[in-house]
CSV table of C-alpha atoms in Angstrom, one decimal:
chain,number,residue,atom,x,y,z
K,195,MET,CA,-21.2,-63.4,-69.6
K,196,LYS,CA,-24.2,-61.8,-71.2
K,197,LYS,CA,-23.2,-59.0,-73.6
K,198,ILE,CA,-25.7,-57.0,-75.6
K,199,ALA,CA,-25.0,-54.4,-78.2
K,200,LEU,CA,-27.3,-51.5,-78.7
K,201,LEU,CA,-29.2,-51.1,-81.9
K,202,PHE,CA,-31.1,-47.9,-82.7
K,203,ALA,CA,-32.7,-46.3,-85.7
K,204,ALA,CA,-30.4,-45.1,-88.5
K,205,THR,CA,-30.8,-41.5,-87.4
K,206,LEU,CA,-29.6,-42.3,-83.9
K,207,ALA,CA,-26.7,-44.3,-85.2
K,208,LEU,CA,-25.6,-41.2,-87.1
K,209,SER,CA,-25.3,-39.3,-83.9
K,210,ALA,CA,-23.3,-41.9,-82.1
K,211,CYS,CA,-19.7,-42.1,-81.1
K,212,SER,CA,-17.7,-43.6,-78.3
K,213,GLY,CA,-14.5,-42.7,-76.6
K,214,ASN,CA,-12.4,-44.2,-79.3
K,215,GLU,CA,-15.3,-44.3,-81.8
K,216,THR,CA,-14.9,-47.8,-83.0
K,217,GLU,CA,-18.2,-49.0,-84.6
K,218,LYS,CA,-20.4,-50.7,-82.0
K,219,THR,CA,-23.8,-52.1,-82.8
K,220,ALA,CA,-26.2,-53.9,-80.6
K,221,GLY,CA,-29.6,-55.5,-79.9
K,222,SER,CA,-33.0,-54.1,-79.1
K,223,THR,CA,-34.0,-52.6,-75.8
K,224,SER,CA,-35.5,-54.9,-73.2
K,225,SER,CA,-38.0,-54.1,-70.4
K,226,LYS,CA,-37.0,-54.0,-66.8
K,227,THR,CA,-39.2,-57.0,-66.1
K,228,THR,CA,-37.0,-59.3,-68.3
K,229,LYS,CA,-33.9,-58.5,-66.4
K,230,GLU,CA,-32.7,-61.2,-64.0
K,231,ASN,CA,-32.5,-59.7,-60.5
K,232,ASP,CA,-29.3,-61.5,-59.7
K,233,VAL,CA,-27.5,-60.3,-62.8
K,234,LEU,CA,-25.8,-56.9,-62.7
K,235,THR,CA,-26.6,-54.8,-65.9
K,236,VAL,CA,-23.9,-52.4,-66.8
K,237,TYR,CA,-24.1,-49.9,-69.7
K,238,VAL,CA,-20.6,-49.2,-71.2
K,239,ASN,CA,-19.1,-47.5,-74.2
K,240,ASP,CA,-15.5,-48.9,-73.9
K,241,PHE,CA,-13.6,-51.8,-72.4
K,242,ASP,CA,-16.6,-54.2,-73.0
K,243,GLU,CA,-14.4,-57.1,-74.2
K,244,MET,CA,-12.2,-57.2,-71.0
K,245,ILE,CA,-14.3,-55.9,-68.2
K,246,GLU,CA,-16.8,-58.7,-67.8
K,247,PRO,CA,-14.3,-61.6,-67.4
K,248,LEU,CA,-12.2,-59.5,-65.1
K,249,PHE,CA,-15.1,-58.6,-62.8
K,250,GLU,CA,-16.6,-62.0,-62.7
K,251,GLU,CA,-13.2,-63.6,-62.0
K,252,ALA,CA,-12.6,-61.1,-59.1
K,253,THR,CA,-16.1,-61.4,-57.6
K,254,ASP,CA,-19.0,-63.9,-57.3
K,255,TYR,CA,-21.3,-61.7,-59.3
K,256,ASP,CA,-22.7,-62.2,-62.8
K,257,VAL,CA,-22.7,-59.2,-65.1
K,258,GLU,CA,-24.6,-58.4,-68.3
K,259,ILE,CA,-22.6,-55.9,-70.4
K,260,VAL,CA,-24.7,-53.6,-72.6
K,261,VAL,CA,-22.3,-51.9,-75.1
K,262,GLY,CA,-22.9,-49.0,-77.4
K,263,ASN,CA,-21.1,-45.9,-78.5
K,264,GLY,CA,-21.4,-42.8,-76.4
K,265,ALA,CA,-24.5,-41.3,-78.0
K,266,GLU,CA,-26.3,-44.7,-78.1
K,267,ILE,CA,-25.8,-45.1,-74.3
K,268,GLN,CA,-26.9,-41.6,-73.6
K,269,SER,CA,-30.0,-42.0,-75.7
K,270,ARG,CA,-31.0,-45.3,-74.2
K,271,ILE,CA,-30.6,-43.9,-70.7
K,272,GLU,CA,-32.8,-40.9,-71.6
K,273,SER,CA,-35.5,-43.2,-73.1
K,274,GLU,CA,-35.5,-45.4,-69.9
K,275,LYS,CA,-35.8,-42.6,-67.3
K,276,SER,CA,-39.1,-43.9,-65.9
K,277,ASN,CA,-38.1,-47.5,-66.1
K,278,PRO,CA,-34.3,-47.9,-66.2
K,279,ASN,CA,-33.0,-51.3,-67.3
K,280,TRP,CA,-29.4,-50.6,-66.0
K,281,ASP,CA,-27.8,-50.9,-62.6
K,282,VAL,CA,-24.5,-49.1,-63.4
K,283,VAL,CA,-23.5,-46.8,-66.3
K,284,TRP,CA,-19.8,-46.4,-67.1
K,285,MET,CA,-18.9,-44.1,-69.9
K,286,ASP,CA,-17.5,-40.8,-71.2
K,287,GLY,CA,-19.3,-37.5,-70.8
K,288,GLN,CA,-19.1,-35.3,-67.8
K,289,ALA,CA,-22.0,-33.1,-68.9
K,290,SER,CA,-24.4,-36.0,-69.1
K,291,PHE,CA,-23.4,-37.3,-65.6
K,292,SER,CA,-23.9,-33.9,-64.1
K,293,ARG,CA,-27.4,-33.6,-65.7
K,294,TRP,CA,-28.5,-37.1,-64.7
K,295,ASP,CA,-27.3,-36.5,-61.1
K,296,ASP,CA,-29.4,-33.3,-60.9
K,297,GLU,CA,-32.4,-35.3,-62.2
K,298,GLY,CA,-32.1,-37.8,-59.4
K,299,MET,CA,-31.1,-40.7,-61.6
K,300,PHE,CA,-28.1,-41.7,-59.4
K,301,LYS,CA,-27.6,-43.0,-55.9
K,302,GLN,CA,-25.8,-40.2,-54.0
K,303,ASN,CA,-23.4,-40.2,-51.0
K,304,LEU,CA,-21.9,-43.5,-52.1
K,305,ASP,CA,-18.7,-43.1,-50.1
K,306,LEU,CA,-17.2,-46.2,-51.8
K,307,GLU,CA,-14.6,-48.2,-50.0
K,308,ASN,CA,-12.1,-47.6,-52.8
K,309,LYS,CA,-12.7,-43.9,-52.7
K,310,ALA,CA,-9.4,-43.9,-50.8
K,311,ASN,CA,-7.7,-45.2,-54.0
K,312,LEU,CA,-8.3,-41.9,-55.9
K,313,ASN,CA,-5.2,-39.9,-56.6
K,314,ASP,CA,-5.3,-36.1,-56.4
K,315,PHE,CA,-6.5,-35.9,-60.0
K,316,GLY,CA,-9.4,-38.2,-59.3
K,317,LYS,CA,-10.4,-36.4,-56.1
K,318,GLU,CA,-10.7,-33.2,-58.1
K,319,LEU,CA,-13.1,-34.8,-60.5
K,320,LEU,CA,-15.4,-36.3,-57.8
K,321,PRO,CA,-18.7,-34.3,-57.5
K,322,LYS,CA,-19.9,-33.0,-54.1
K,323,THR,CA,-22.8,-35.4,-54.3
K,324,ASP,CA,-20.4,-38.4,-54.3
K,325,ALA,CA,-22.7,-39.9,-56.9
K,326,TYR,CA,-20.5,-40.5,-59.9
K,327,TYR,CA,-16.9,-41.6,-59.7
K,328,PRO,CA,-14.1,-40.9,-62.2
K,329,THR,CA,-12.1,-43.8,-63.5
K,330,GLY,CA,-9.9,-41.7,-65.8
K,331,ALA,CA,-9.9,-39.0,-68.5
K,332,HIS,CA,-8.5,-38.7,-72.0
K,333,ALA,CA,-7.9,-35.9,-74.5
K,334,ALA,CA,-11.1,-35.3,-76.5
K,335,GLY,CA,-8.8,-33.4,-78.9
K,336,VAL,CA,-5.1,-33.2,-79.7
K,337,ILE,CA,-3.5,-31.7,-82.7
K,338,VAL,CA,-2.5,-34.3,-85.4
K,339,TYR,CA,-0.9,-33.4,-88.7
K,340,ASN,CA,0.0,-35.4,-91.9
K,341,THR,CA,3.8,-35.4,-92.2
K,342,ASN,CA,3.5,-35.8,-96.0
K,343,GLU,CA,1.8,-32.5,-96.1
K,344,ILE,CA,3.4,-30.4,-93.3
K,345,THR,CA,6.8,-30.3,-91.7
K,346,SER,CA,7.4,-30.2,-88.0
K,347,GLU,CA,8.5,-26.6,-88.3
K,348,GLU,CA,5.3,-25.7,-90.1
K,349,ALA,CA,3.0,-27.6,-87.8
K,350,PRO,CA,0.6,-25.7,-85.4
K,351,LYS,CA,1.6,-25.6,-81.7
K,352,THR,CA,-1.5,-24.1,-80.2
K,353,TRP,CA,-5.2,-24.1,-80.7
K,354,GLU,CA,-5.1,-20.5,-81.9
K,355,ASP,CA,-2.6,-21.5,-84.6
K,356,LEU,CA,-5.4,-23.4,-86.3
K,357,THR,CA,-7.0,-20.1,-87.3
K,358,ASP,CA,-3.9,-18.9,-89.1
K,359,GLU,CA,-4.2,-18.4,-92.9
K,360,ARG,CA,-1.5,-20.8,-93.6
K,361,PHE,CA,-3.9,-23.6,-92.6
K,362,LYS,CA,-6.8,-22.3,-94.7
K,363,ASP,CA,-9.0,-25.1,-95.9
K,364,SER,CA,-6.6,-27.6,-94.2
K,365,VAL,CA,-8.1,-28.3,-90.8
K,366,GLY,CA,-10.7,-30.8,-89.7
K,367,MET,CA,-12.6,-31.8,-86.5
K,368,ALA,CA,-15.5,-33.9,-85.4
K,369,ASP,CA,-19.0,-32.3,-85.0
K,370,PRO,CA,-19.9,-31.8,-81.3
K,371,ALA,CA,-23.6,-31.8,-82.3
K,372,VAL,CA,-23.1,-35.4,-83.5
K,373,ALA,CA,-19.9,-36.9,-82.1
K,374,ALA,CA,-20.0,-37.6,-78.3
K,375,PRO,CA,-16.2,-37.1,-77.7
K,376,ALA,CA,-16.3,-33.8,-79.6
K,377,PHE,CA,-18.7,-32.1,-77.2
K,378,PRO,CA,-16.3,-32.0,-74.1
K,379,PHE,CA,-13.7,-30.8,-76.5
K,380,VAL,CA,-15.6,-27.6,-77.5
K,381,ALA,CA,-17.2,-27.2,-74.1
K,382,TRP,CA,-13.8,-26.3,-72.6
K,383,PHE,CA,-13.4,-23.4,-75.1
K,384,PHE,CA,-16.8,-22.0,-74.3
K,385,GLU,CA,-16.2,-22.3,-70.6
K,386,GLU,CA,-12.6,-20.9,-70.8
K,387,GLN,CA,-13.4,-18.0,-73.2
K,388,GLY,CA,-17.1,-17.4,-72.4
K,389,MET,CA,-20.0,-18.2,-74.8
K,390,ASP,CA,-19.5,-15.2,-77.1
K,391,ALA,CA,-15.8,-15.5,-77.3
K,392,GLY,CA,-16.1,-19.3,-77.8
K,393,LYS,CA,-18.4,-18.7,-80.8
K,394,GLU,CA,-16.0,-16.1,-82.1
K,395,TYR,CA,-13.1,-18.6,-81.9
K,396,PHE,CA,-14.9,-21.3,-83.8
K,397,THR,CA,-16.3,-18.8,-86.3
K,398,LYS,CA,-12.7,-17.9,-87.1
K,399,LEU,CA,-12.0,-21.6,-87.7
K,400,PHE,CA,-15.0,-21.9,-90.0
K,401,GLU,CA,-14.1,-18.7,-91.9
K,402,ASN,CA,-10.6,-20.2,-92.4
K,403,GLY,CA,-12.2,-23.2,-94.1
K,404,THR,CA,-12.1,-25.7,-91.2
K,405,LYS,CA,-14.1,-28.8,-92.2
K,406,VAL,CA,-16.5,-30.5,-89.7
K,407,TYR,CA,-17.0,-34.2,-90.0
K,408,PRO,CA,-19.6,-36.3,-88.3
K,409,LYS,CA,-17.2,-38.5,-86.2
K,410,ASN,CA,-13.5,-38.8,-85.4
K,411,PRO,CA,-13.0,-41.8,-87.8
K,412,ASN,CA,-14.2,-39.6,-90.6
K,413,VAL,CA,-11.6,-37.1,-89.6
K,414,VAL,CA,-8.9,-39.8,-89.7
K,415,GLU,CA,-9.9,-40.7,-93.2
K,416,ALA,CA,-9.8,-37.1,-94.4
K,417,LEU,CA,-6.3,-36.6,-92.8
K,418,LEU,CA,-4.9,-39.7,-94.4
K,419,SER,CA,-6.4,-38.9,-97.8
K,420,GLY,CA,-4.9,-35.4,-97.9
K,421,GLU,CA,-8.3,-33.8,-97.8
K,422,ILE,CA,-7.1,-32.0,-94.7
K,423,LYS,CA,-3.6,-31.6,-93.4
K,424,VAL,CA,-4.3,-31.0,-89.7
K,425,ALA,CA,-6.9,-32.3,-87.3
K,426,ALA,CA,-8.2,-31.8,-83.8
K,427,LEU,CA,-8.6,-35.5,-83.0
K,428,GLN,CA,-9.5,-37.6,-80.1
K,429,GLU,CA,-6.4,-39.1,-78.6
K,430,SER,CA,-7.1,-42.9,-78.9
K,431,ASN,CA,-7.8,-42.4,-82.6
K,432,ALA,CA,-4.5,-40.4,-82.9
K,433,TYR,CA,-2.4,-43.0,-81.2
K,434,LYS,CA,-3.9,-45.8,-83.2
K,435,MET,CA,-2.8,-44.0,-86.4
K,436,VAL,CA,0.7,-43.9,-85.0
K,437,GLN,CA,0.6,-47.5,-84.0
K,438,ASP,CA,-0.6,-48.4,-87.5
K,439,GLY,CA,2.5,-46.6,-89.0
K,440,GLU,CA,0.5,-43.8,-90.6
K,441,PRO,CA,2.4,-40.7,-91.6
K,442,VAL,CA,1.2,-38.5,-88.7
K,443,GLU,CA,2.6,-36.8,-85.7
K,444,ILE,CA,0.8,-35.9,-82.5
K,445,ILE,CA,1.1,-32.5,-80.8
K,446,TRP,CA,-0.2,-31.8,-77.3
K,447,PRO,CA,-0.9,-28.0,-77.6
K,448,GLU,CA,1.0,-25.7,-75.3
K,449,GLU,CA,-2.1,-24.7,-73.4
K,450,GLY,CA,-3.3,-28.3,-73.0
K,451,ALA,CA,-5.9,-30.6,-74.5
K,452,PRO,CA,-9.6,-30.5,-73.7
K,453,ALA,CA,-10.6,-33.7,-72.0
K,454,SER,CA,-13.5,-36.2,-71.7
K,455,VAL,CA,-13.9,-37.8,-68.3
K,456,ARG,CA,-15.0,-41.4,-67.9
K,457,TYR,CA,-17.4,-41.8,-65.0
K,458,ALA,CA,-19.3,-44.6,-63.3
K,459,ALA,CA,-22.6,-44.3,-61.4
K,460,ILE,CA,-25.3,-46.5,-59.8
K,461,SER,CA,-29.0,-46.1,-60.8
K,462,SER,CA,-31.1,-44.7,-58.0
K,463,LYS,CA,-33.7,-47.4,-58.9
K,464,THR,CA,-31.4,-50.4,-58.9
K,465,ASP,CA,-32.5,-53.5,-57.0
K,466,ASN,CA,-28.9,-54.8,-57.1
K,467,GLU,CA,-27.0,-52.2,-55.1
K,468,LYS,CA,-24.6,-54.6,-53.4
K,469,ALA,CA,-23.3,-55.9,-56.8
K,470,ALA,CA,-23.3,-52.4,-58.2
K,471,ARG,CA,-21.1,-51.1,-55.4
K,472,ALA,CA,-18.8,-54.1,-55.9
K,473,PHE,CA,-18.5,-53.1,-59.6
K,474,MET,CA,-17.7,-49.5,-58.8
K,475,ASN,CA,-15.1,-50.5,-56.3
K,476,PHE,CA,-13.6,-52.9,-58.8
K,477,LEU,CA,-13.1,-50.1,-61.3
K,478,LEU,CA,-11.1,-48.2,-58.8
K,479,GLU,CA,-8.7,-51.1,-58.1
K,480,TYR,CA,-5.1,-50.6,-59.1
K,481,GLU,CA,-5.0,-54.0,-60.8
K,482,THR,CA,-8.2,-53.2,-62.8
K,483,GLN,CA,-6.8,-49.9,-63.9
K,484,LYS,CA,-3.5,-51.5,-65.1
K,485,GLU,CA,-5.5,-54.0,-67.2
K,486,MET,CA,-7.3,-51.1,-68.8
K,487,ILE,CA,-4.1,-49.2,-69.5
K,488,ASN,CA,-2.7,-52.3,-71.2
K,489,GLY,CA,-5.9,-52.9,-73.2
K,490,GLY,CA,-4.9,-51.4,-76.5
K,491,THR,CA,-5.8,-47.9,-77.8
K,492,GLU,CA,-8.6,-47.6,-75.2
K,493,GLY,CA,-5.9,-47.5,-72.6
K,494,TYR,CA,-4.7,-44.0,-73.6
K,495,PHE,CA,-6.0,-42.1,-70.6
K,496,THR,CA,-4.9,-40.5,-67.4
K,497,SER,CA,-6.0,-42.7,-64.5
K,498,SER,CA,-7.9,-41.4,-61.4
K,499,VAL,CA,-6.3,-44.1,-59.3
K,500,LYS,CA,-3.0,-43.8,-57.3
K,501,ASP,CA,0.2,-45.1,-58.9
K,502,VAL,CA,-1.3,-46.0,-62.2
K,503,GLU,CA,0.8,-44.7,-65.1
K,504,SER,CA,-0.3,-44.1,-68.7
K,505,PRO,CA,1.1,-46.0,-71.7
K,506,ASP,CA,4.8,-45.5,-72.2
K,507,ASP,CA,4.4,-43.9,-75.6
K,508,ARG,CA,1.9,-41.3,-74.4
K,509,ASP,CA,3.1,-37.8,-73.6
K,510,LYS,CA,4.3,-37.9,-70.0
K,511,GLU,CA,2.8,-34.5,-69.3
K,512,ALA,CA,-0.5,-35.1,-71.2
K,513,PRO,CA,-1.9,-31.8,-69.9
K,514,LEU,CA,-5.7,-32.2,-69.8
K,515,LEU,CA,-8.2,-29.3,-69.7
K,516,ILE,CA,-11.5,-30.4,-68.2
K,517,ALA,CA,-14.7,-28.5,-68.6
K,518,ASP,CA,-16.8,-28.2,-65.5
K,519,PRO,CA,-19.5,-30.9,-65.7
K,520,ALA,CA,-22.3,-28.6,-64.4
K,521,LYS,CA,-21.4,-25.7,-66.8
K,522,ALA,CA,-21.0,-28.1,-69.7
K,523,ALA,CA,-24.5,-29.5,-69.0
K,524,GLU,CA,-26.0,-26.0,-68.6
K,525,ASN,CA,-24.6,-24.9,-72.0
K,526,GLU,CA,-24.9,-28.2,-73.9
K,527,ALA,CA,-28.1,-27.5,-75.8
K,528,GLU,CA,-27.0,-24.0,-76.8
K,529,ILE,CA,-23.6,-25.1,-78.0
K,530,LYS,CA,-24.9,-28.1,-80.0
K,531,THR,CA,-27.6,-26.0,-81.6
K,532,TRP,CA,-25.1,-23.3,-82.5
K,533,PHE,CA,-22.8,-25.9,-84.2
K,534,SER,CA,-25.8,-27.4,-86.0
K,535,ASP,CA,-26.7,-24.0,-87.3
K,536,GLN,CA,-23.2,-23.4,-88.6
K,537,SER,CA,-23.2,-26.6,-90.5
K,538,VAL,CA,-26.2,-25.6,-92.6
K,539,GLN,CA,-24.9,-22.2,-93.5
């Protein structure tokens, strides 16, 4: 295996965060001319430790895994638009995939062999262009509360509950203008309620003293320290806290949890399409999906493949609310700018 970690300037690192937001660092960018044509280059933000050996064992292809957190991968792809150094990108962020597809960065009409493996949930997530394929989705935000601070009777049950005065100065969340998983979380509210009503909802949260932290791990620290009592937290972070024996409980809100979709796509400029298609089909295999589900906290997601079940300790219903990729992409700049403006007020 060849595995590279992405390394960017400090300002970019501040804006980064992956699906489960573990710290991931990496090497410098390399030009397209240095890439070996017979090696498949895949940009990922999760599952980097397991996916390379699984793929190489299942196929005759060599793969170079380039790993970074969500914002690092997004930024690298943006910087390489004219000369991409990747064959496949596989990461969270439906808005980015919709935008990149519109910009002609993906091969379209793939009609993969394992398209037939998609369950009904996966079919609903597949775009009309057949350019980027869903491998699963996870909650970008569930409600988590510190049981040393709040009883189960007092705990919020809906997203609207977080605006109640009894939670004044007690709620925390990650910044969608900084943290990659936090954007699909807020994007759903703006789509469901409309832009003006979405701003009104989050304004009520801010006026109630809700604290905004750069990334989900910062929210975890605040929740455990007692700085906040309740959090809107990405689910893999939430379940890791439970696994670690921390004094927290997870609530899936009555209306559901806004979700982030993990997609995979092939570069329209790849010179390694056969291997790229093999990798895409590999991700949609039942056996691959089961390995991912069993792969620790990254495995807390709803699969897009038939007959694949989520971890036993995950909510069996796990109602996910998914913002439309195109609408999320259309409103991304306005939403992020608005949140950035709120943080300096």
